[in-house]
Short mmCIF file of C-alpha atoms in Angstrom, two decimals:
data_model
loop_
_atom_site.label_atom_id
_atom_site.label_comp_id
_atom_site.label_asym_id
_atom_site.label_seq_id
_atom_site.Cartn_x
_atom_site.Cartn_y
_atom_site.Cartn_z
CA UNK Y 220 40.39 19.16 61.87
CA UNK Y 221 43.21 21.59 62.81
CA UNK Y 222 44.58 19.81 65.78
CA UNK Y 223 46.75 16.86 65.90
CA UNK Y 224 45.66 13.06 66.20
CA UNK Y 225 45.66 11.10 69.30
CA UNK Y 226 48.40 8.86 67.82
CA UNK Y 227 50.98 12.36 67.63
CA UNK Y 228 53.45 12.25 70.47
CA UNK Y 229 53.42 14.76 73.60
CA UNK Y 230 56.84 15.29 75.16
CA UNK Y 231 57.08 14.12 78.47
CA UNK Y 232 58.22 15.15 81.94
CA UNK Y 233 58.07 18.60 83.67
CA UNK Y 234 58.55 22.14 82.19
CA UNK Y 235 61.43 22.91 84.48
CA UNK Y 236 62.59 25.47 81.55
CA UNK Y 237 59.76 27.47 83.04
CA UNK Y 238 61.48 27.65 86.48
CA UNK Y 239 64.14 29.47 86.04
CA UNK Y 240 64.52 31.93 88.76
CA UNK Y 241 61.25 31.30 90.42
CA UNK Y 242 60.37 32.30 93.94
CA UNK Y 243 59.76 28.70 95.30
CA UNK Y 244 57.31 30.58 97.55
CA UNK Y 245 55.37 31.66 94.62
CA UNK Y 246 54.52 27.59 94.03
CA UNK Y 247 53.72 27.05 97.11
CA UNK Y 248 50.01 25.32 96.94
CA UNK Y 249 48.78 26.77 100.15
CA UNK Y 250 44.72 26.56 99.48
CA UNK Y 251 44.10 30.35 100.76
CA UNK Y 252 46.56 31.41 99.50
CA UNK Y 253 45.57 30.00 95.73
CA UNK Y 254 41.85 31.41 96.79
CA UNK Y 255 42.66 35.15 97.34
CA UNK Y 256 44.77 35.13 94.15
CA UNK Y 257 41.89 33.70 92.40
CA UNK Y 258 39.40 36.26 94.15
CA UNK Y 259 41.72 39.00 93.49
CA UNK Y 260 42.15 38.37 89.50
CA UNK Y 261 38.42 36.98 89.02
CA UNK Y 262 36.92 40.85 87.37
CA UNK Y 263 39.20 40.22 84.60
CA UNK Y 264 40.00 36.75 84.47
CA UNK Y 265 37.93 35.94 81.33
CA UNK Y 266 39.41 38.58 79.57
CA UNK Y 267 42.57 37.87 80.22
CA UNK Y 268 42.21 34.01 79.49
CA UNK Y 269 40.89 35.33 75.70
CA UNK Y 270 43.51 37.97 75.39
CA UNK Y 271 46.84 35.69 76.63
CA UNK Y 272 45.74 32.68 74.83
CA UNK Y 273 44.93 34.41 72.12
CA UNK Y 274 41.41 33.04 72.15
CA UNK Y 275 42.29 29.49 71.93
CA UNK Y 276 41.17 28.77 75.64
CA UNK Y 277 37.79 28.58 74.44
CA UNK Y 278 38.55 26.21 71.54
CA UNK Y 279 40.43 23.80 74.06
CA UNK Y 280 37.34 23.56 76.09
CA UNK Y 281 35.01 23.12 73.53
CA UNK Y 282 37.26 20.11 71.90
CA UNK Y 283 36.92 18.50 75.57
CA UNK Y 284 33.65 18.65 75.12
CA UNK Y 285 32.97 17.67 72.06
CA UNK Y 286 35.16 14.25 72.79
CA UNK Y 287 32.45 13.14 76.01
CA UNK Y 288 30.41 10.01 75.92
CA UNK Y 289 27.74 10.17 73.42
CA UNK Y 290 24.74 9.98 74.32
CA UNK Y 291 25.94 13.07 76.61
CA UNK Y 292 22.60 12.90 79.01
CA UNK Y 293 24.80 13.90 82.10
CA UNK Y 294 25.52 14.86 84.86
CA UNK Y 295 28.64 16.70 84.31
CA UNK Y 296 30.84 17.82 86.93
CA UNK Y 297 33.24 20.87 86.32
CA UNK Y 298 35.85 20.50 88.78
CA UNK Y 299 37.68 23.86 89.79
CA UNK Y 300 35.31 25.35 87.59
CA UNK Y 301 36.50 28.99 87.87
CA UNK Y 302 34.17 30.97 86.03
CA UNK Y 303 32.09 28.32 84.54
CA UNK Y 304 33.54 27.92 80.98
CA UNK Y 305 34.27 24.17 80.44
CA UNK Y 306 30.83 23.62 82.60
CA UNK Y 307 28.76 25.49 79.91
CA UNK Y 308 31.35 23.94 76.89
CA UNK Y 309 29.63 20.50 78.41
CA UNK Y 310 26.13 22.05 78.54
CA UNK Y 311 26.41 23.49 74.85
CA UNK Y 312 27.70 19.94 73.40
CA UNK Y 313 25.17 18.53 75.37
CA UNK Y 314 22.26 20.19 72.71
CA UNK Y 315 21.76 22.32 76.02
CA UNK Y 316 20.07 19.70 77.42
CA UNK Y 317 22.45 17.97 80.18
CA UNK Y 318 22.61 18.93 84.01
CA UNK Y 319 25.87 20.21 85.13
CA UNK Y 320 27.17 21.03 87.91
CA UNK Y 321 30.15 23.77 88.97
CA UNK Y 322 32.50 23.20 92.03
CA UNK Y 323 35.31 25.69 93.02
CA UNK Y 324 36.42 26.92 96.15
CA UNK Y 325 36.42 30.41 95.23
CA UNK Y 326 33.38 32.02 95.37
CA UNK Y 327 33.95 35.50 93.55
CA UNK Y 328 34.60 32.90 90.53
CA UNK Y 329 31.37 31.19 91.68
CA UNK Y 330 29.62 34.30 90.95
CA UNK Y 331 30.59 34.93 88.00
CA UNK Y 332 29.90 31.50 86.81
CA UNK Y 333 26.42 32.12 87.67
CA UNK Y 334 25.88 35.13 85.82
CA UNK Y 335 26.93 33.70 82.77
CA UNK Y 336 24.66 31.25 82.65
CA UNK Y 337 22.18 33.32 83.54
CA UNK Y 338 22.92 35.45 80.32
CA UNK Y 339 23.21 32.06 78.29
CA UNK Y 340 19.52 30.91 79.52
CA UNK Y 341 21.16 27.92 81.71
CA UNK Y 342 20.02 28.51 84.53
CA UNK Y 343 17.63 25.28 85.02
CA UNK Y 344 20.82 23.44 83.98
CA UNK Y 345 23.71 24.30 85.99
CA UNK Y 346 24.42 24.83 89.69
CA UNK Y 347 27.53 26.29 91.61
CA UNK Y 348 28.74 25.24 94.62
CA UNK Y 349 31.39 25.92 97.04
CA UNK Y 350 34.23 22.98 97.13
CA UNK Y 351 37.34 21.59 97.51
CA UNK Y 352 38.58 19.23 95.10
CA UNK Y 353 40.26 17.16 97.93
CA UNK Y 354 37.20 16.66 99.23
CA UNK Y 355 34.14 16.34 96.35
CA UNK Y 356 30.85 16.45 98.69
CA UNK Y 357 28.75 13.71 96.15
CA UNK Y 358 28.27 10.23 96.60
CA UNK Y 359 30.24 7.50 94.17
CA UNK Y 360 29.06 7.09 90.61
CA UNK Y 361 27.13 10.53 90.76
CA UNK Y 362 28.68 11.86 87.14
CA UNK Y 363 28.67 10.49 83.48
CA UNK Y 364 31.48 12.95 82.97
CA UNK Y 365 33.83 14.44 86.19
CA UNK Y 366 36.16 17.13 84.31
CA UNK Y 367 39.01 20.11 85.03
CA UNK Y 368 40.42 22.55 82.83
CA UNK Y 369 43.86 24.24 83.86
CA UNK Y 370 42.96 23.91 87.60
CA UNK Y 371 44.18 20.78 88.45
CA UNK Y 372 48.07 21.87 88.97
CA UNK Y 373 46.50 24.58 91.31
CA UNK Y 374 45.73 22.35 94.36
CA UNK Y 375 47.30 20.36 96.86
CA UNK Y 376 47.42 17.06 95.82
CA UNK Y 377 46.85 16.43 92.12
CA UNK Y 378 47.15 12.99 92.81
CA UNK Y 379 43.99 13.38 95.35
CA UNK Y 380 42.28 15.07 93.00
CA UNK Y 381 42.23 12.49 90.56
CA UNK Y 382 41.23 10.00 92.68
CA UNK Y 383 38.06 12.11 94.06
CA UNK Y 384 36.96 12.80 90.15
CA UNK Y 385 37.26 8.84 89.83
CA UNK Y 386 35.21 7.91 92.73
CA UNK Y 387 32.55 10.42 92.18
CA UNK Y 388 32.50 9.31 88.33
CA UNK Y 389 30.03 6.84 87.04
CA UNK Y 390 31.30 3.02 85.81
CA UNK Y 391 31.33 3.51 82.17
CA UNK Y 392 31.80 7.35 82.59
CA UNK Y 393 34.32 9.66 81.65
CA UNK Y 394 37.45 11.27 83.55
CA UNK Y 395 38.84 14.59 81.56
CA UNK Y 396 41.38 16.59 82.34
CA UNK Y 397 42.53 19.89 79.86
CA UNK Y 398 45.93 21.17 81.69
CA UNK Y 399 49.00 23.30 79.91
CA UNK Y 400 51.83 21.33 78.77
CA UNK Y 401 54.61 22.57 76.58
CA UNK Y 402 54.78 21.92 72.97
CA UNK Y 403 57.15 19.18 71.42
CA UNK Y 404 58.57 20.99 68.26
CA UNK Y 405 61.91 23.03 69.94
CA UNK Y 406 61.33 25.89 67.79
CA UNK Y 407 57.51 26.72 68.91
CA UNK Y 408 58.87 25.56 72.29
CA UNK Y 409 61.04 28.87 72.85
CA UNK Y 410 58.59 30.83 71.29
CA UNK Y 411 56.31 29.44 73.92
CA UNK Y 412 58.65 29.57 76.92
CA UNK Y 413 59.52 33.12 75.83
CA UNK Y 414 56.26 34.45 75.49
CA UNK Y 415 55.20 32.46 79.09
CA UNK Y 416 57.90 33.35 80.86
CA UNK Y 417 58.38 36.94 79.81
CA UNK Y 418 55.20 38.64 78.72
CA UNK Y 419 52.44 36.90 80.15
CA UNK Y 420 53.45 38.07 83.26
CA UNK Y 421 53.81 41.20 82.86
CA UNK Y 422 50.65 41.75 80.96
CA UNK Y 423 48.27 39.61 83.66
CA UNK Y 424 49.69 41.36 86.57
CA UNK Y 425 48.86 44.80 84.61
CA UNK Y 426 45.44 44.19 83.31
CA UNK Y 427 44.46 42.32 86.78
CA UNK Y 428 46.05 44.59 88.95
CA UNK Y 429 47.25 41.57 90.83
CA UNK Y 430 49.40 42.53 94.19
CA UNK Y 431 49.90 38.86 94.47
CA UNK Y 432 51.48 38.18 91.07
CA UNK Y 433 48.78 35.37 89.63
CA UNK Y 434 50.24 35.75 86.41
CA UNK Y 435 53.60 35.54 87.68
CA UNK Y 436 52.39 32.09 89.29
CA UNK Y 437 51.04 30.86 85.82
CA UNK Y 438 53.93 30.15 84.18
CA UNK Y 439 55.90 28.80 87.14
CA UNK Y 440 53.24 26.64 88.00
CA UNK Y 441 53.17 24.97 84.48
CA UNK Y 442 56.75 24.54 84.77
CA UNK Y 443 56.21 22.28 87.69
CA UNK Y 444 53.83 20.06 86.45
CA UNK Y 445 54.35 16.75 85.20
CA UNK Y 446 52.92 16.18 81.54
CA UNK Y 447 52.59 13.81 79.09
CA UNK Y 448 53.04 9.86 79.62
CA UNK Y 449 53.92 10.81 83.48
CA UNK Y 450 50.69 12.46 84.12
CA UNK Y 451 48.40 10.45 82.02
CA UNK Y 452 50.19 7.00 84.24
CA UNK Y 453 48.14 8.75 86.70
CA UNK Y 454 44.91 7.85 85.69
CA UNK Y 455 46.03 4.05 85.30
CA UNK Y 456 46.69 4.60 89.41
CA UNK Y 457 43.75 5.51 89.85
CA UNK Y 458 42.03 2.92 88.65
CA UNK Y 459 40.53 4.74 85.49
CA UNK Y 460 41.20 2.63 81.84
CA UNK Y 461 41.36 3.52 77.96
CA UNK Y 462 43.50 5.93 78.08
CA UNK Y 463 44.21 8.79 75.78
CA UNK Y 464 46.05 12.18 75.66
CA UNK Y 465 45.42 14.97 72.93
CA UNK Y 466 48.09 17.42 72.46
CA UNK Y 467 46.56 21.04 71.25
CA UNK Y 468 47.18 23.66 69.50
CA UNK Y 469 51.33 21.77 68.76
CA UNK Y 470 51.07 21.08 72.80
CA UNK Y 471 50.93 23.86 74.26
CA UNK Y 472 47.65 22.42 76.08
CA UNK Y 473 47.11 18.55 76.41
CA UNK Y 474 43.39 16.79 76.96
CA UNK Y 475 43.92 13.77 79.34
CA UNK Y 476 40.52 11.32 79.01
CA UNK Y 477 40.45 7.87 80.88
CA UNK Y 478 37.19 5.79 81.81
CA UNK Y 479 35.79 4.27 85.21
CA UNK Y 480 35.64 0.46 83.75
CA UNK Y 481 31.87 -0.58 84.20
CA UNK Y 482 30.96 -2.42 87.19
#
């Protein structure tokens, strides 16, 4: 396997590299705000995700997958699910087979999600709903596997979040979270940081035609979230236990995975 070992080392800390002459408005994590830039960019957004990462956003999701609880029987819960892709990742390693269900509090995304799993034939396996992260609307223990890719440095209170996905997780299931981090080697790192900080940018906010400078607030955003041993300390607050991080792709993504200890 291409990707590196859960013993490798992840740096730690925050990308503040990234910052550098940042509009602190554009961070700001106001929740309509986030949802009309989501709205706004959702036409293009999967093509953009393929074309800016090169095509490896797919892979990431698909190792997340792969790395559930086995049996996988479900449910799964895609958190901030966006257009549905780490939902169907779970569905596919799953043998097609598992129920899962898509939350995200944009509902042009929401659409979207739908129709691609109508095109896949998953339609008697997934559902979309309308939700905030802050506020999950399932009972406790509802999910064998409660997951978010590259949304969970979009809301409020990450810390929140966390602690929703753990509650609404089953004892003995699975907490996963696939978020960008920056990679540890200094040489790929200002490759990275270059690339991030100078055409991404410019690119998204072509392709999407976003007035409200998403892909600007890409790479700032990753530069102000914590990665590494700081974020994965997280989970232990949380309550969640066995604890592992995955850098991928030399870092430049990082798979978080912690368990709800059995009751």
């Amino acid at each position: 396997m291409a990707e590196v070992a859960w013993s490798q080392p992840v740096r730690s800390g925050t990308a503040q590299p990234a910052l550098a002459g940042v509009d602190p408005e554009l961070l700001h994590k106001n929740p309509e705000r986030i949802r009309q830039m989501f709205a706004e960019v959702a036409p293009r957004y999967d093509l953009l995700n393929r074309l800016l990462s090169f095509g490896m956003d797919v892979r990431w999701r698909r190792w997340a997958a792969r790395l559930s609880p086995r049996p996988l029987d479900g449910p799964v819960l895609d958190v901030c699910c966006g257009t549905g892709d780490l939902a169907l990742a779970y569905w596919e390693a799953s043998g097609r087979q598992a129920s899962v269900v898509g939350v995200d509090f944009c509902l042009p995304m929401l659409r979207l999600a739908a129709r691609k799993a109508e095109r896949l034939g998953a339609v008697r396996h997934t559902a979309w709903l309308v939700a905030d992260a802050l506020r999950l609307p399932f009972p406790a223990d509802s999910f064998q596997v409660v997951a978010v890719a590259f949304g969970i440095r979009n809301v409020a209170s990450p810390q929140e979040a966390l602690t929703e996905m753990t509650r609404v997780c089953k004892p003995g299931g699975q907490v996963a979270v696939l978020e960008f981090s920056l990679p540890s080697h200094a040489a790929l790192r200002a490759v990275y940081l270059w690339y991030f900080r100078r055409i991404l940018p410019k690119v998204g906010n072509l392709v999407a035609g976003s007035r409200q400078n998403a892909y600007s607030y890409l790479p700032a955003s990753v530069g102000q979230f914590e990665f590494g041993e700081p974020f994965l300390k997280r989970f232990s607050s949380v309550g969640l236990a066995d604890l592992r991080m995955r850098p991928l792709t030399g870092g430049i993504a990082t798979l978080y995975l912690g368990y709800k200890p059995a009751a």
